[in-house]
Amino acid sequence: LLNSSFDLGEDTMVFASVATGTKSGGFNTTNGTADQREFDDESTINYELGVKSTLLEQRLRINASLFLTQIDNYQFQRQVETGVGTIVSNQAEVETSGIDLDVQALPLPNLIVSAGLLYMHKYEITAGPQEGSDLPFTADLNVNLAATFGFPLASGRAYLRADYSYVGEHLTTAQLNFEDRDFQTRTLVNAKLGWKNESWNVALWGKNLSDDEYAGLTASPFAPTDMDAYFLSAPRTFGATLRYEF
């Protein structure tokens, strides 16, 4: 790991880093053929250049970074050819790059607002059997927004939180043969109203309020039924949570 930083002033710092990592290989159990039992170690090198700043008397925080990640022997999970069961395999090389932006603001004493953006400039398999293909389960754009309003109430604090997230079009299968249905986008709106103190936390919440229909995973047909596997995520859901901390 190499890391260097420089203060541009009391409120702003720029930094650069280079880091490496390894994910151990392993063995598949009963799925796959004999030559698919073992998968290799995955190694990663990551380059990052960014800025961190705290402005307006610490009421505004902005962090941004550019990154480039190169992965050798990338590990990924996929279905076996029969459609029943999965195995972990290696791609030869994968490269990703983009920009990550995170903003937090305190516009009012009782209001916290946050926003995030992840733009993927590249997410490509650069060597191996699927060379030139985009990395599955990766979108070129991810956006999230959130706001939390809180105020003292009785012996604790009441709060209202709402958040929004968007994931752009992405492939939801690691199979070589895919169809239009295997590309999904996701838009979620959640909200929570609650009250808490040092011991108690009670909340009413709603998830996926826009009732967005999307699949987290689309898989090849299962043999021998030839059933299409289309794993939908949870629809609009409401609930309540009661928590006590000792």
Short mmCIF file of C-alpha atoms in Angstrom, two decimals:
data_model
loop_
_atom_site.label_atom_id
_atom_site.label_comp_id
_atom_site.label_asym_id
_atom_site.label_seq_id
_atom_site.Cartn_x
_atom_site.Cartn_y
_atom_site.Cartn_z
CA LEU A 1 0.00 0.00 0.00
CA LEU A 2 1.29 3.42 -1.02
CA ASN A 3 -0.55 6.52 0.16
CA SER A 4 0.24 10.22 -0.18
CA SER A 5 -1.78 13.28 0.82
CA PHE A 6 -1.38 17.04 0.72
CA ASP A 7 -3.36 19.73 2.55
CA LEU A 8 -4.47 22.57 0.28
CA GLY A 9 -5.73 24.45 3.34
CA GLU A 10 -7.47 23.84 6.63
CA ASP A 11 -10.58 22.49 4.89
CA THR A 12 -9.30 20.58 1.84
CA MET A 13 -6.95 17.66 1.28
CA VAL A 14 -5.94 15.88 -1.92
CA PHE A 15 -4.64 12.32 -1.89
CA ALA A 16 -3.33 9.54 -4.10
CA SER A 17 -3.01 5.85 -3.29
CA VAL A 18 -2.03 2.51 -4.77
CA ALA A 19 -3.25 -0.65 -3.06
CA THR A 20 -3.12 -4.37 -3.79
CA GLY A 21 -5.24 -7.24 -2.54
CA THR A 22 -5.77 -10.97 -2.93
CA LYS A 23 -8.86 -13.15 -2.63
CA SER A 24 -8.04 -16.79 -1.97
CA GLY A 25 -9.05 -19.46 -4.43
CA GLY A 26 -11.00 -22.55 -3.47
CA PHE A 27 -12.96 -25.55 -4.60
CA ASN A 28 -16.47 -26.13 -5.90
CA THR A 29 -18.18 -29.06 -4.23
CA THR A 30 -20.55 -31.28 -6.19
CA ASN A 31 -21.47 -28.93 -9.03
CA GLY A 32 -19.63 -28.74 -12.32
CA THR A 33 -17.24 -31.11 -14.01
CA ALA A 34 -13.98 -32.42 -12.59
CA ASP A 35 -11.90 -29.71 -14.28
CA GLN A 36 -14.23 -27.04 -12.81
CA ARG A 37 -13.69 -28.10 -9.18
CA GLU A 38 -10.82 -25.70 -8.42
CA PHE A 39 -10.72 -21.93 -8.94
CA ASP A 40 -7.64 -19.73 -8.59
CA ASP A 41 -6.64 -16.82 -6.37
CA GLU A 42 -7.88 -13.40 -7.47
CA SER A 43 -5.43 -10.48 -7.29
CA THR A 44 -6.27 -6.78 -7.48
CA ILE A 45 -4.37 -3.53 -7.87
CA ASN A 46 -6.24 -0.26 -7.31
CA TYR A 47 -5.17 3.30 -8.13
CA GLU A 48 -7.07 6.24 -6.61
CA LEU A 49 -6.77 10.03 -6.83
CA GLY A 50 -9.17 12.20 -4.86
CA VAL A 51 -10.07 15.18 -2.74
CA LYS A 52 -11.72 15.52 0.68
CA SER A 53 -13.11 18.82 1.88
CA THR A 54 -15.14 20.20 4.79
CA LEU A 55 -16.63 23.63 4.07
CA LEU A 56 -19.03 26.25 5.43
CA GLU A 57 -18.00 25.79 9.05
CA GLN A 58 -18.29 22.00 8.72
CA ARG A 59 -21.84 22.14 7.37
CA LEU A 60 -20.80 20.79 3.98
CA ARG A 61 -18.58 17.81 3.26
CA ILE A 62 -17.54 16.86 -0.28
CA ASN A 63 -15.45 13.81 -1.13
CA ALA A 64 -14.58 12.81 -4.69
CA SER A 65 -12.19 10.31 -6.21
CA LEU A 66 -11.11 8.88 -9.53
CA PHE A 67 -10.23 5.20 -9.51
CA LEU A 68 -8.78 2.49 -11.72
CA THR A 69 -8.91 -1.16 -10.66
CA GLN A 70 -7.23 -4.04 -12.48
CA ILE A 71 -8.20 -7.60 -11.47
CA ASP A 72 -6.36 -10.76 -12.47
CA ASN A 73 -8.18 -14.13 -12.32
CA TYR A 74 -11.45 -12.41 -11.43
CA GLN A 75 -13.74 -14.77 -9.47
CA PHE A 76 -17.43 -14.88 -10.36
CA GLN A 77 -20.35 -17.19 -9.69
CA ARG A 78 -22.31 -18.67 -12.58
CA GLN A 79 -24.76 -21.44 -13.33
CA VAL A 80 -23.54 -24.77 -14.60
CA GLU A 81 -24.47 -25.69 -18.14
CA THR A 82 -27.45 -27.81 -17.04
CA GLY A 83 -29.00 -24.81 -15.27
CA VAL A 84 -29.09 -26.65 -11.92
CA GLY A 85 -26.58 -25.33 -9.40
CA THR A 86 -23.75 -22.80 -9.58
CA ILE A 87 -19.97 -22.82 -9.54
CA VAL A 88 -17.27 -20.21 -9.02
CA SER A 89 -15.01 -19.64 -12.04
CA ASN A 90 -12.20 -17.28 -13.05
CA GLN A 91 -12.10 -14.71 -15.82
CA ALA A 92 -8.57 -13.89 -16.99
CA GLU A 93 -8.62 -10.10 -16.48
CA VAL A 94 -11.12 -7.37 -15.55
CA GLU A 95 -10.66 -3.60 -15.52
CA THR A 96 -12.93 -1.00 -13.93
CA SER A 97 -12.59 2.77 -13.71
CA GLY A 98 -14.78 5.70 -12.81
CA ILE A 99 -15.55 8.50 -10.40
CA ASP A 100 -17.10 8.32 -6.93
CA LEU A 101 -18.71 11.44 -5.44
CA ASP A 102 -20.16 11.79 -1.93
CA VAL A 103 -21.78 14.94 -0.50
CA GLN A 104 -23.17 15.54 3.00
CA ALA A 105 -24.78 18.80 4.07
CA LEU A 106 -26.40 20.32 7.15
CA PRO A 107 -28.62 23.08 5.66
CA LEU A 108 -30.65 23.37 8.90
CA PRO A 109 -29.75 22.40 12.47
CA ASN A 110 -32.24 19.50 12.38
CA LEU A 111 -31.82 18.45 8.73
CA ILE A 112 -29.08 16.25 7.23
CA VAL A 113 -28.97 15.80 3.46
CA SER A 114 -26.68 13.42 1.60
CA ALA A 115 -26.08 12.53 -2.04
CA GLY A 116 -23.87 10.05 -3.80
CA LEU A 117 -22.94 9.33 -7.39
CA LEU A 118 -20.90 6.48 -8.83
CA TYR A 119 -20.11 6.70 -12.53
CA MET A 120 -18.39 3.72 -14.09
CA HIS A 121 -16.38 4.74 -17.13
CA LYS A 122 -15.26 1.17 -17.76
CA TYR A 123 -16.30 -2.22 -16.34
CA GLU A 124 -15.01 -4.66 -18.90
CA ILE A 125 -13.64 -8.18 -19.07
CA THR A 126 -10.35 -7.43 -20.83
CA ALA A 127 -9.01 -10.97 -21.33
CA GLY A 128 -10.39 -14.51 -21.30
CA PRO A 129 -13.32 -16.32 -22.95
CA GLN A 130 -15.67 -13.32 -22.52
CA GLU A 131 -13.13 -10.66 -23.54
CA GLY A 132 -14.83 -7.40 -24.49
CA SER A 133 -18.00 -8.10 -22.47
CA ASP A 134 -19.27 -5.81 -19.72
CA LEU A 135 -18.97 -7.00 -16.15
CA PRO A 136 -22.31 -8.49 -14.98
CA PHE A 137 -24.26 -6.86 -12.14
CA THR A 138 -22.49 -3.53 -12.79
CA ALA A 139 -24.22 -0.35 -13.99
CA ASP A 140 -22.59 2.70 -15.51
CA LEU A 141 -24.53 4.98 -13.13
CA ASN A 142 -25.56 4.67 -9.48
CA VAL A 143 -27.27 7.60 -7.70
CA ASN A 144 -28.51 7.93 -4.14
CA LEU A 145 -30.19 10.78 -2.26
CA ALA A 146 -31.29 10.92 1.38
CA ALA A 147 -32.66 13.40 3.89
CA THR A 148 -33.14 12.98 7.64
CA PHE A 149 -35.09 15.45 9.77
CA GLY A 150 -35.00 15.11 13.56
CA PHE A 151 -36.14 17.02 16.61
CA PRO A 152 -36.31 16.45 20.40
CA LEU A 153 -39.48 14.80 21.65
CA ALA A 154 -40.20 13.70 25.21
CA SER A 155 -37.07 11.95 26.56
CA GLY A 156 -35.75 11.10 23.11
CA ARG A 157 -35.65 12.25 19.52
CA ALA A 158 -38.17 11.87 16.70
CA TYR A 159 -36.92 11.46 13.14
CA LEU A 160 -38.19 11.26 9.58
CA ARG A 161 -35.97 9.85 6.85
CA ALA A 162 -36.52 9.42 3.11
CA ASP A 163 -34.08 8.01 0.59
CA TYR A 164 -33.96 7.45 -3.15
CA SER A 165 -31.63 5.22 -5.15
CA TYR A 166 -31.20 4.56 -8.84
CA VAL A 167 -29.16 1.86 -10.54
CA GLY A 168 -28.80 2.19 -14.30
CA GLU A 169 -29.20 -0.61 -16.81
CA HIS A 170 -27.05 -3.61 -15.93
CA LEU A 171 -26.76 -7.28 -16.77
CA THR A 172 -28.35 -9.54 -14.13
CA THR A 173 -26.78 -12.83 -15.19
CA ALA A 174 -23.25 -14.14 -15.62
CA GLN A 175 -24.26 -16.53 -18.42
CA LEU A 176 -22.67 -16.35 -21.85
CA ASN A 177 -26.06 -16.35 -23.61
CA PHE A 178 -28.36 -13.59 -22.42
CA GLU A 179 -31.54 -11.90 -23.61
CA ASP A 180 -33.14 -8.47 -23.33
CA ARG A 181 -34.87 -9.50 -20.10
CA ASP A 182 -31.44 -9.95 -18.49
CA PHE A 183 -30.89 -6.17 -18.50
CA GLN A 184 -32.54 -4.37 -15.58
CA THR A 185 -32.73 -0.90 -14.05
CA ARG A 186 -33.75 -0.18 -10.47
CA THR A 187 -35.40 2.82 -8.80
CA LEU A 188 -36.19 2.64 -5.09
CA VAL A 189 -37.88 5.08 -2.70
CA ASN A 190 -37.92 4.30 1.03
CA ALA A 191 -39.17 6.21 4.08
CA LYS A 192 -39.06 5.80 7.86
CA LEU A 193 -40.75 7.64 10.73
CA GLY A 194 -39.52 6.88 14.22
CA TRP A 195 -38.56 7.86 17.74
CA LYS A 196 -35.51 6.76 19.75
CA ASN A 197 -33.57 7.35 22.92
CA GLU A 198 -30.57 5.61 24.49
CA SER A 199 -32.48 2.35 24.92
CA TRP A 200 -35.53 2.31 22.64
CA ASN A 201 -35.99 2.73 18.91
CA VAL A 202 -39.47 2.40 17.39
CA ALA A 203 -40.21 3.09 13.72
CA LEU A 204 -42.80 2.76 10.98
CA TRP A 205 -41.31 2.23 7.55
CA GLY A 206 -42.08 1.71 3.90
CA LYS A 207 -39.76 0.19 1.32
CA ASN A 208 -39.94 0.37 -2.48
CA LEU A 209 -42.78 2.89 -2.20
CA SER A 210 -42.94 3.33 -5.98
CA ASP A 211 -43.52 -0.47 -6.27
CA ASP A 212 -40.76 -0.78 -8.84
CA GLU A 213 -40.63 -4.26 -10.38
CA TYR A 214 -37.10 -5.47 -11.03
CA ALA A 215 -35.15 -8.71 -10.97
CA GLY A 216 -32.03 -9.01 -8.88
CA LEU A 217 -31.05 -12.16 -10.79
CA THR A 218 -32.11 -13.76 -14.07
CA ALA A 219 -30.86 -17.27 -14.67
CA SER A 220 -30.80 -19.85 -17.42
CA PRO A 221 -33.75 -22.25 -17.69
CA PHE A 222 -33.63 -25.08 -15.13
CA ALA A 223 -33.33 -28.59 -16.52
CA PRO A 224 -35.32 -30.78 -16.91
CA THR A 225 -38.38 -28.51 -16.52
CA ASP A 226 -37.03 -25.72 -18.80
CA MET A 227 -38.40 -23.23 -16.25
CA ASP A 228 -37.20 -19.64 -16.63
CA ALA A 229 -35.74 -18.32 -13.37
CA TYR A 230 -36.61 -14.68 -12.80
CA PHE A 231 -35.89 -13.65 -9.21
CA LEU A 232 -37.97 -10.56 -8.46
CA SER A 233 -37.02 -8.37 -5.52
CA ALA A 234 -39.54 -7.38 -2.85
CA PRO A 235 -42.52 -5.20 -3.94
CA ARG A 236 -43.90 -2.24 -1.99
CA THR A 237 -43.65 -3.23 1.67
CA PHE A 238 -44.75 -1.61 4.94
CA GLY A 239 -43.76 -2.55 8.45
CA ALA A 240 -42.83 -1.55 11.98
CA THR A 241 -39.70 -2.12 14.05
CA LEU A 242 -39.29 -2.10 17.81
CA ARG A 243 -35.76 -2.35 19.21
CA TYR A 244 -34.39 -2.25 22.74
CA GLU A 245 -30.68 -1.98 23.51
CA PHE A 246 -29.32 -3.19 26.85
#
